[in-house]
Amino acid sequence: AAESLSAIASQLPAAQQDVAVARGELAGARARLEEANTSVRRAELATAAAQRKVDEASAKVAAGRATVALLARRSYQQGPLGDLREVLRAGSLQDIVDRAETIKKVFRGQNDVLHDLTVDRLHLAGTSAELAVQQQELEQATASLKAANLRLQELDRLKDDFVSTVTHELRT
């Protein structure tokens, strides 16, 4: 009994060292888990922001389509020179200039809307790519944390077995 007690006592510092290492690994794993959870929250917020931008861009696209459809219907109903005839029907030269300026502003406005839509779509594509990368990094971190957690559980079980054995040997 004295020999086995002595053998167990000689193993105790190593077991205590293993427990200390396991506690350190657990603390590190918890910190990485918290960091991963923070990254998930950031990714969720970024996803929500990107979805809002998609919704805004979709609304702009719908408005642009409606405007183009209206212009197309008007042009079809009036014929290819209908708008030009309307401009020329003005009473004075100043009216013609004013109407031409209005038409110019409408086309510039449409071009600006189309440009903004293109920029928004490019930005959205970039944001989507960034989110995909973050999602992949998060999945890798989660897998790493799961592996570390399994290792910690195994070390905890070994520690419990060791403490149980030492306690049993000390009692007998």
Short mmCIF file of N, CA, C and O in Angstrom, two decimals, residues 127-140:
data_model
loop_
_atom_site.label_atom_id
_atom_site.label_comp_id
_atom_site.label_asym_id
_atom_site.label_seq_id
_atom_site.Cartn_x
_atom_site.Cartn_y
_atom_site.Cartn_z
N THR A 127 -19.65 43.27 -50.38
CA THR A 127 -20.07 42.96 -49.01
C THR A 127 -20.45 41.49 -48.89
O THR A 127 -20.11 40.83 -47.91
N SER A 128 -21.12 40.95 -49.89
CA SER A 128 -21.49 39.53 -49.87
C SER A 128 -20.25 38.65 -49.85
O SER A 128 -20.20 37.65 -49.13
N ALA A 129 -19.25 39.02 -50.62
CA ALA A 129 -18.01 38.24 -50.65
C ALA A 129 -17.32 38.31 -49.29
O ALA A 129 -16.82 37.29 -48.79
N GLU A 130 -17.28 39.49 -48.68
CA GLU A 130 -16.67 39.62 -47.36
C GLU A 130 -17.41 38.78 -46.33
O GLU A 130 -16.79 38.13 -45.48
N LEU A 131 -18.74 38.78 -46.40
CA LEU A 131 -19.53 37.98 -45.47
C LEU A 131 -19.26 36.49 -45.66
O LEU A 131 -19.21 35.73 -44.69
N ALA A 132 -19.09 36.06 -46.90
CA ALA A 132 -18.79 34.65 -47.15
C ALA A 132 -17.45 34.27 -46.55
O ALA A 132 -17.31 33.19 -45.94
N VAL A 133 -16.46 35.15 -46.66
CA VAL A 133 -15.14 34.88 -46.07
C VAL A 133 -15.26 34.82 -44.55
O VAL A 133 -14.71 33.92 -43.90
N GLN A 134 -15.98 35.76 -43.96
CA GLN A 134 -16.16 35.77 -42.51
C GLN A 134 -16.90 34.53 -42.04
O GLN A 134 -16.57 33.96 -41.00
N GLN A 135 -17.87 34.09 -42.81
CA GLN A 135 -18.63 32.88 -42.46
C GLN A 135 -17.70 31.67 -42.47
O GLN A 135 -17.75 30.84 -41.57
N GLN A 136 -16.83 31.58 -43.46
CA GLN A 136 -15.89 30.47 -43.55
C GLN A 136 -14.92 30.50 -42.37
O GLN A 136 -14.64 29.48 -41.75
N GLU A 137 -14.41 31.69 -42.03
CA GLU A 137 -13.50 31.82 -40.89
C GLU A 137 -14.21 31.43 -39.60
O GLU A 137 -13.63 30.78 -38.73
N LEU A 138 -15.46 31.81 -39.49
CA LEU A 138 -16.24 31.47 -38.30
C LEU A 138 -16.44 29.97 -38.19
O LEU A 138 -16.33 29.39 -37.11
N GLU A 139 -16.72 29.32 -39.31
CA GLU A 139 -16.89 27.86 -39.29
C GLU A 139 -15.59 27.17 -38.89
O GLU A 139 -15.60 26.20 -38.14
N GLN A 140 -14.46 27.70 -39.37
CA GLN A 140 -13.16 27.12 -38.99
C GLN A 140 -12.90 27.32 -37.50
O GLN A 140 -12.44 26.40 -36.82
#
